[in-house]
GROMACS .gro file of N, CA and C in nm:
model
  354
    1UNK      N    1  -0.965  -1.474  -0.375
    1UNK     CA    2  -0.854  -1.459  -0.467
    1UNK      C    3  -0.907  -1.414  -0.602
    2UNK      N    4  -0.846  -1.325  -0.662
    2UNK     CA    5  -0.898  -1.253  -0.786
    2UNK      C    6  -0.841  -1.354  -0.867
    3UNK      N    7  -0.900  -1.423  -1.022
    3UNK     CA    8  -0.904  -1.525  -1.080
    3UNK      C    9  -0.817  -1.437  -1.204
    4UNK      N   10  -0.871  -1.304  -1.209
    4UNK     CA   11  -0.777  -1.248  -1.312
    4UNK      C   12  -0.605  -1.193  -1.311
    5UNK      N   13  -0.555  -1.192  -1.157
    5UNK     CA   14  -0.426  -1.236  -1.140
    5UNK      C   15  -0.373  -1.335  -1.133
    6UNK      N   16  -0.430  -1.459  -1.094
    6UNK     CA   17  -0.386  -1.604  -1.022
    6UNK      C   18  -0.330  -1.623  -1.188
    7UNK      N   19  -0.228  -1.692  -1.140
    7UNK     CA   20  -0.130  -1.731  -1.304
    7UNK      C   21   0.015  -1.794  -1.241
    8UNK      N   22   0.075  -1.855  -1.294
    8UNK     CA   23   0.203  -1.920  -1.213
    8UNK      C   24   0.310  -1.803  -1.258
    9UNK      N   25   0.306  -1.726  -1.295
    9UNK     CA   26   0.384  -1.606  -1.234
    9UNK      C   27   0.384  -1.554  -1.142
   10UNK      N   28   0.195  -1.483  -1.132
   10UNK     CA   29   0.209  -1.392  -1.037
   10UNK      C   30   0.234  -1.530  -0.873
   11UNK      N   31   0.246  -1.592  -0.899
   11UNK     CA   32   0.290  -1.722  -0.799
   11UNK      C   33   0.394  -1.694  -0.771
   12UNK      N   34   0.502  -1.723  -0.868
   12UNK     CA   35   0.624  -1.701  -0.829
   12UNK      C   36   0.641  -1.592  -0.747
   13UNK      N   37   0.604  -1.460  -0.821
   13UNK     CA   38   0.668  -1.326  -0.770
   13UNK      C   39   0.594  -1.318  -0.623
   14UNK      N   40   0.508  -1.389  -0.628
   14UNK     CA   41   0.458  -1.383  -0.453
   14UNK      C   42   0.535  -1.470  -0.380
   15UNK      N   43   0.582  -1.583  -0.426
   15UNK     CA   44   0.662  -1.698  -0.305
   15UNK      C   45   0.781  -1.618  -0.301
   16UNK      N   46   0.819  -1.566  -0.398
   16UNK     CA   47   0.948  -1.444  -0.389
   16UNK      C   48   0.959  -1.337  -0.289
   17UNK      N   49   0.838  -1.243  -0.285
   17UNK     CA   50   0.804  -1.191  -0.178
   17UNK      C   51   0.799  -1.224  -0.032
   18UNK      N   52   0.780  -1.326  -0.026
   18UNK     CA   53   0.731  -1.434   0.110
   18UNK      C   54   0.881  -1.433   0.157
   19UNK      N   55   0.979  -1.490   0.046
   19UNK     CA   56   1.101  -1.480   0.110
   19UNK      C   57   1.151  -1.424   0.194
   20UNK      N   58   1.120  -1.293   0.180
   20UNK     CA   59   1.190  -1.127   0.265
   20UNK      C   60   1.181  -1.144   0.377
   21UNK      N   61   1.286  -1.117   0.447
   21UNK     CA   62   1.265  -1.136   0.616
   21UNK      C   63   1.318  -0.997   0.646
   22UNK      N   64   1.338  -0.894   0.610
   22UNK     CA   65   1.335  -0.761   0.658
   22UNK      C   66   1.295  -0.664   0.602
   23UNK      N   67   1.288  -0.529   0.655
   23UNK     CA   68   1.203  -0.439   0.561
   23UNK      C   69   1.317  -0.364   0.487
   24UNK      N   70   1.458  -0.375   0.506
   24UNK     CA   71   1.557  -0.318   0.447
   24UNK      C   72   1.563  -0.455   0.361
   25UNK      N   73   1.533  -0.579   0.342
   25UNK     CA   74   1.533  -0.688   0.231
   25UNK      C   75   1.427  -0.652   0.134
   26UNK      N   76   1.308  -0.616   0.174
   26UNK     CA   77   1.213  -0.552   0.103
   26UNK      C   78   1.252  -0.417  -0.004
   27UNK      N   79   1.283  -0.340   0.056
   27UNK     CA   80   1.364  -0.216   0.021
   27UNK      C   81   1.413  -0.239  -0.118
   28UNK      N   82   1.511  -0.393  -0.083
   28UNK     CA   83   1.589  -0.404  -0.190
   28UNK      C   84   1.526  -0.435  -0.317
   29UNK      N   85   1.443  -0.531  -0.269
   29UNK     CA   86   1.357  -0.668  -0.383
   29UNK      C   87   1.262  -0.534  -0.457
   30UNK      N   88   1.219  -0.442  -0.428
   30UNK     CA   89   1.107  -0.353  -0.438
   30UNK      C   90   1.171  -0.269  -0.561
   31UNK      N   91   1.278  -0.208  -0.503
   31UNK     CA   92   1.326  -0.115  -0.570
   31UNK      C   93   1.421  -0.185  -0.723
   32UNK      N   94   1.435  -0.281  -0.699
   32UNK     CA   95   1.480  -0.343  -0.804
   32UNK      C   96   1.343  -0.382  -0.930
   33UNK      N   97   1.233  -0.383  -0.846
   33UNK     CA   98   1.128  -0.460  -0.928
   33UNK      C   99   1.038  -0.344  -0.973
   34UNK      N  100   0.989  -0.247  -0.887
   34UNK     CA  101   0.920  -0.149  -0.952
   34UNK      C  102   0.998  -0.059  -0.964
   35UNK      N  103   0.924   0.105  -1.060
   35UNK     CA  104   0.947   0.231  -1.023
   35UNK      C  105   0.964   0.308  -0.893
   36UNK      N  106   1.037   0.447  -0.882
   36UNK     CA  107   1.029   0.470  -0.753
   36UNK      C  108   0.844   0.529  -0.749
   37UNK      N  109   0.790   0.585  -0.859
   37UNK     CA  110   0.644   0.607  -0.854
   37UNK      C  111   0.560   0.497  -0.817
   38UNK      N  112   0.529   0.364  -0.876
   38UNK     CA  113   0.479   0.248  -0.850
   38UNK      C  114   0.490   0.217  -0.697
   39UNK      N  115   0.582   0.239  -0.649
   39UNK     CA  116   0.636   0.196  -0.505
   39UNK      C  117   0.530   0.283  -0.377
   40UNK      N  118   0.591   0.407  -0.435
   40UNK     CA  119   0.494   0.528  -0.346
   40UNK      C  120   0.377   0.509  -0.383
   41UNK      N  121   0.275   0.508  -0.495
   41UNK     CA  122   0.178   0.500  -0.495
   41UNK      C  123   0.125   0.376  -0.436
   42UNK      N  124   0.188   0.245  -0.448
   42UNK     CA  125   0.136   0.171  -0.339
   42UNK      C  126   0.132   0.179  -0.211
   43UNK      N  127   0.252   0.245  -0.142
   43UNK     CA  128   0.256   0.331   0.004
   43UNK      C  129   0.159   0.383   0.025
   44UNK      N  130   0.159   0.481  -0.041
   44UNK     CA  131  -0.022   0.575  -0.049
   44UNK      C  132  -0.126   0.494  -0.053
   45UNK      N  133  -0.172   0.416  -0.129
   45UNK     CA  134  -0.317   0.340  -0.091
   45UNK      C  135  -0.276   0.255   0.027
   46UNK      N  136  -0.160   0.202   0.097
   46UNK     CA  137  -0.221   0.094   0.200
   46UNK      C  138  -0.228   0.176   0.283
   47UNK      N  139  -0.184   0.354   0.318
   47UNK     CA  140  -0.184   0.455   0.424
   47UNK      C  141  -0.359   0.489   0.395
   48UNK      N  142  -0.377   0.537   0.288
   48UNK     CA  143  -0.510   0.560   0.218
   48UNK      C  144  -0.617   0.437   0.317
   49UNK      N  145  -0.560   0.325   0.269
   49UNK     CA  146  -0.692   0.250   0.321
   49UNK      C  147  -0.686   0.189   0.492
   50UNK      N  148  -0.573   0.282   0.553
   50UNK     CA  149  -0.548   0.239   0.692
   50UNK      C  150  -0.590   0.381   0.765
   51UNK      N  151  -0.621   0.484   0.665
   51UNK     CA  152  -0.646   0.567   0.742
   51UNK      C  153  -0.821   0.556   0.722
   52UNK      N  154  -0.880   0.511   0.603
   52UNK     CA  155  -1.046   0.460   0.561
   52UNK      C  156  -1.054   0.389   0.708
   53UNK      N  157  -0.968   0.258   0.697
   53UNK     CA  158  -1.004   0.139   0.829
   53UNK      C  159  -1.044   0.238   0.920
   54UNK      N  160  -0.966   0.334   0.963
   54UNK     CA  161  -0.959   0.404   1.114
   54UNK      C  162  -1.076   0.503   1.105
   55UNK      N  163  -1.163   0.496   0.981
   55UNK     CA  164  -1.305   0.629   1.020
   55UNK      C  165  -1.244   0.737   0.950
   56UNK      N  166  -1.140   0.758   0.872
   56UNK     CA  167  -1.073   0.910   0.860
   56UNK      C  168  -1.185   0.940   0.751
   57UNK      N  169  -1.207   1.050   0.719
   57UNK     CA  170  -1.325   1.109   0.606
   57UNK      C  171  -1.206   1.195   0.478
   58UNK      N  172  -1.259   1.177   0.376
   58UNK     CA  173  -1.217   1.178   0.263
   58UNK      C  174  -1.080   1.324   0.273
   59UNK      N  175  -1.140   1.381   0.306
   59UNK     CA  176  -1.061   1.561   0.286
   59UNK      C  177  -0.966   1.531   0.382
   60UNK      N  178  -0.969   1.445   0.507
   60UNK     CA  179  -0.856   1.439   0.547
   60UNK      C  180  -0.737   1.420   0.568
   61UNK      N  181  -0.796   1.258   0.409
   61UNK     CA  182  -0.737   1.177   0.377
   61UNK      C  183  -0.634   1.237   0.277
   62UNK      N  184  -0.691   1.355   0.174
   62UNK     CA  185  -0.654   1.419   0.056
   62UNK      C  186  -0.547   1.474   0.145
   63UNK      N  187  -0.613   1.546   0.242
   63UNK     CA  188  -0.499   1.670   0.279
   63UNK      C  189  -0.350   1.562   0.344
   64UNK      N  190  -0.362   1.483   0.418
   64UNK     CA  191  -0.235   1.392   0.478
   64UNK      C  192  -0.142   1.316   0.360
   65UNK      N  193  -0.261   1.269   0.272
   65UNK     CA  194  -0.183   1.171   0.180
   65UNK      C  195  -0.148   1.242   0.043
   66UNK      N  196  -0.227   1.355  -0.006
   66UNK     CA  197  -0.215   1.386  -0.133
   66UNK      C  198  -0.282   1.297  -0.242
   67UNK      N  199  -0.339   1.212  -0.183
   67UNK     CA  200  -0.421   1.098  -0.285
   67UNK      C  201  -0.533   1.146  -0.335
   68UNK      N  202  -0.567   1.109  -0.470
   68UNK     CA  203  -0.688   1.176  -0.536
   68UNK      C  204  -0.821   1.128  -0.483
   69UNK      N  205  -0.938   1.178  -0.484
   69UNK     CA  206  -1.008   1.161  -0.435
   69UNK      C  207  -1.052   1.016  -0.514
   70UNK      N  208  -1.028   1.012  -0.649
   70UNK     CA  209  -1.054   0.886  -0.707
   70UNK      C  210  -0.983   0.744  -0.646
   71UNK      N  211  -0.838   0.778  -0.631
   71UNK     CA  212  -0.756   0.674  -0.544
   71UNK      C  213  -0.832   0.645  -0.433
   72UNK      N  214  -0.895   0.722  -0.329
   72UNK     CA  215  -0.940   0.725  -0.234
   72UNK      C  216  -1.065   0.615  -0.233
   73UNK      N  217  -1.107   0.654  -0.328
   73UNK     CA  218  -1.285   0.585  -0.384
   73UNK      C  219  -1.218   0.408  -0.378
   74UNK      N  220  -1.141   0.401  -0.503
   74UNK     CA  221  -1.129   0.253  -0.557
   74UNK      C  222  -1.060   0.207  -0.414
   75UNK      N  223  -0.948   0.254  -0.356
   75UNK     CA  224  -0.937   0.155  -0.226
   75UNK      C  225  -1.030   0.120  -0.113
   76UNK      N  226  -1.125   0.229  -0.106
   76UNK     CA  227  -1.257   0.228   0.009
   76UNK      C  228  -1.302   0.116  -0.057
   77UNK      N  229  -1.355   0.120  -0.198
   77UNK     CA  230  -1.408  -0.022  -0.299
   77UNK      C  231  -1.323  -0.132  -0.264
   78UNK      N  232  -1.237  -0.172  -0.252
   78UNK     CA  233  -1.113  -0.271  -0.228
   78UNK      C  234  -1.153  -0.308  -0.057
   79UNK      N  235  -1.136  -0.167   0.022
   79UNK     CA  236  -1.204  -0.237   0.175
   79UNK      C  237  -1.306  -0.299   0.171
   80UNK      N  238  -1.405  -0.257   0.148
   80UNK     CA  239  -1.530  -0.274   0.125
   80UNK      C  240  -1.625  -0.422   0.080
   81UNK      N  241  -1.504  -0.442  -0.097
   81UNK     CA  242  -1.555  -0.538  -0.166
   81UNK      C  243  -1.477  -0.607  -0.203
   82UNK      N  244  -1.352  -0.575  -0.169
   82UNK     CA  245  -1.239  -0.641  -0.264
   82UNK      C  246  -1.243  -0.821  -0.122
   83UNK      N  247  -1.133  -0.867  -0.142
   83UNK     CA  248  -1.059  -0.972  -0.137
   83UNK      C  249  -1.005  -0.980   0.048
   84UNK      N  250  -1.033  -0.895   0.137
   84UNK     CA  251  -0.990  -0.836   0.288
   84UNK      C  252  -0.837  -0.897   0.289
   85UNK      N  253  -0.756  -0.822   0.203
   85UNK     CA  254  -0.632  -0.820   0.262
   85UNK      C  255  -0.536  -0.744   0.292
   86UNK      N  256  -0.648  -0.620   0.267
   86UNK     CA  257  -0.557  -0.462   0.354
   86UNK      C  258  -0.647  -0.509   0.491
   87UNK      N  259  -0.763  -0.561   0.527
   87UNK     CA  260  -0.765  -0.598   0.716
   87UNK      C  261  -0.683  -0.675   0.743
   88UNK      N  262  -0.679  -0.822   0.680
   88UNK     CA  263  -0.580  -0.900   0.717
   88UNK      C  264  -0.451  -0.871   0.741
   89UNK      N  265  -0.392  -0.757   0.640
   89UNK     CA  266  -0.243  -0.722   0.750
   89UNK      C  267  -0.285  -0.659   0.825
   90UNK      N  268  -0.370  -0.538   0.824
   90UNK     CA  269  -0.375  -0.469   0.948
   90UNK      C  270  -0.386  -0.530   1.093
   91UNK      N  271  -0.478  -0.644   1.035
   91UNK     CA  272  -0.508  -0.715   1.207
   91UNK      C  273  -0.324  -0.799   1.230
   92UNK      N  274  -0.318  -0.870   1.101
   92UNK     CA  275  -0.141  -0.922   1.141
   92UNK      C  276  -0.037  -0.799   1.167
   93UNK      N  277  -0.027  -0.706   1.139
   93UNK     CA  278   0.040  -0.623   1.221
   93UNK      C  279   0.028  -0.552   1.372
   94UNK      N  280  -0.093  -0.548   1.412
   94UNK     CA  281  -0.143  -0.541   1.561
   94UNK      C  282  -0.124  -0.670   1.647
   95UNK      N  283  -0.145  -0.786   1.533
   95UNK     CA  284  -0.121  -0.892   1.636
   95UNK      C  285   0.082  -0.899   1.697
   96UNK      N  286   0.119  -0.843   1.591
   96UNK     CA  287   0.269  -0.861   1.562
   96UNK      C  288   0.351  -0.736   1.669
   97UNK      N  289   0.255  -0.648   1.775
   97UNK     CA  290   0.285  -0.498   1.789
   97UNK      C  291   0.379  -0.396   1.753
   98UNK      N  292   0.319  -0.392   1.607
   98UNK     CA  293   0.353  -0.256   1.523
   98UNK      C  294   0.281  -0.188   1.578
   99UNK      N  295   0.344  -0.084   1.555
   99UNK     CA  296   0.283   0.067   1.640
   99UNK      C  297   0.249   0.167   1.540
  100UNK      N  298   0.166   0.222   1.491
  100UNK     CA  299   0.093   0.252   1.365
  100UNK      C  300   0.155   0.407   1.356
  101UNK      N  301   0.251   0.372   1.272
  101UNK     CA  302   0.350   0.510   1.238
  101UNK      C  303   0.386   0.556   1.134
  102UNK      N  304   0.232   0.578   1.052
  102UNK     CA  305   0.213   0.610   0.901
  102UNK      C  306   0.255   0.777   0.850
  103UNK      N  307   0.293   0.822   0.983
  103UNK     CA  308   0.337   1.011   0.956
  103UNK      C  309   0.435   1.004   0.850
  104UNK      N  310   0.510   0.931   0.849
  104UNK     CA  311   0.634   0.916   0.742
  104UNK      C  312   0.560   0.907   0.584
  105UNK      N  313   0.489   0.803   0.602
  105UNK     CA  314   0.430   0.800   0.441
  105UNK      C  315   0.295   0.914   0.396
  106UNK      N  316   0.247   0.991   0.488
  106UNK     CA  317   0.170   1.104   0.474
  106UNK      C  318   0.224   1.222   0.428
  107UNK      N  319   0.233   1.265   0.302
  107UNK     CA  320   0.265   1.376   0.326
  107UNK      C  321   0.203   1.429   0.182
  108UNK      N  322   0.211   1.559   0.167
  108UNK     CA  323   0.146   1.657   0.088
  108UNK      C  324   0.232   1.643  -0.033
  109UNK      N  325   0.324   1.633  -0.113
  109UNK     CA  326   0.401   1.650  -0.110
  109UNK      C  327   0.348   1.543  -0.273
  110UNK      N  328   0.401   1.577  -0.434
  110UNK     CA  329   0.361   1.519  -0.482
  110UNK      C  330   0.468   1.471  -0.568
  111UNK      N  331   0.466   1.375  -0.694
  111UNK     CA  332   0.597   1.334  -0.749
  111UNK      C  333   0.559   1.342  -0.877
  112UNK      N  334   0.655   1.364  -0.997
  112UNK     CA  335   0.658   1.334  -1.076
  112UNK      C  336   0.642   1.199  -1.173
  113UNK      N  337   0.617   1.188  -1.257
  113UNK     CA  338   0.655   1.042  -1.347
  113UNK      C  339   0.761   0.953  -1.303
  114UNK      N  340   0.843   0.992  -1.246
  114UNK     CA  341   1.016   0.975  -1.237
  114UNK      C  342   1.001   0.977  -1.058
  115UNK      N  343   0.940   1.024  -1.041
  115UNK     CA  344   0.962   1.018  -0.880
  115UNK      C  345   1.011   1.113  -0.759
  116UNK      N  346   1.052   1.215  -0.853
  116UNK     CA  347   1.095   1.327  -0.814
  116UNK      C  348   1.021   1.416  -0.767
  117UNK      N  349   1.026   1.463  -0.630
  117UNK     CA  350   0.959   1.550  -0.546
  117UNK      C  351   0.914   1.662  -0.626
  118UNK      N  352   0.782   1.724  -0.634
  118UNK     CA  353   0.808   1.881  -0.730
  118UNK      C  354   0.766   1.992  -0.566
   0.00000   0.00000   0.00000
């Protein structure tokens, strides 16, 4: 656990999270709480570091996700060294059989400040 988030906020907003029992409940709680940019860019690194998990090599990663090669770096750092809780869902979603259907959040395709497709 990173010592520089742990705080009885970021507590709350996690037992808050925990709440959600669907991904259209998620949807909601999400979009109310972040940007539509904040949102996608987190999409992008957990695709980013599920496509790292799976062996994918950097250019492939750029070309599917549009993620900078720097994004790319700090989440490989995060697999690597961070805290393992992009494995830990991954393994809780295999245990759960999700069927790994990240084509939707891949795409070339980049956004503005605002969120808006250019």
């Amino acid at each position: 656990m990173n010592p520089k988030i742990k705080n009885k906020n970021t507590d709350f907003l996690f037992k808050a999270i925990l709440t959600l029992k669907t991904v259209d409940e998620c949807y909601a709680f999400f979009d109310d709480l972040c940007t539509v940019p904040e949102i996608k860019a987190m999409a992008q690194r957990y695709v980013v570091a599920k496509m790292l998990n799976e062996g994918e090599i950097y250019n492939e990663i750029v070309e599917h996700t549009g993620a900078s090669t720097a994004t790319i770096s700090r989440v490989n750092r995060a697999l690597s060294y961070g805290s393992d809780g992009y494995t830990l869902t991954f393994k809780r979603l295999k245990e759960q059989g999700y069927t790994d259907n990240t084509t939707d959040l891949q795409n070339k395709k980049t956004d503005d400040k605002d969120g808006n497709e250019q």
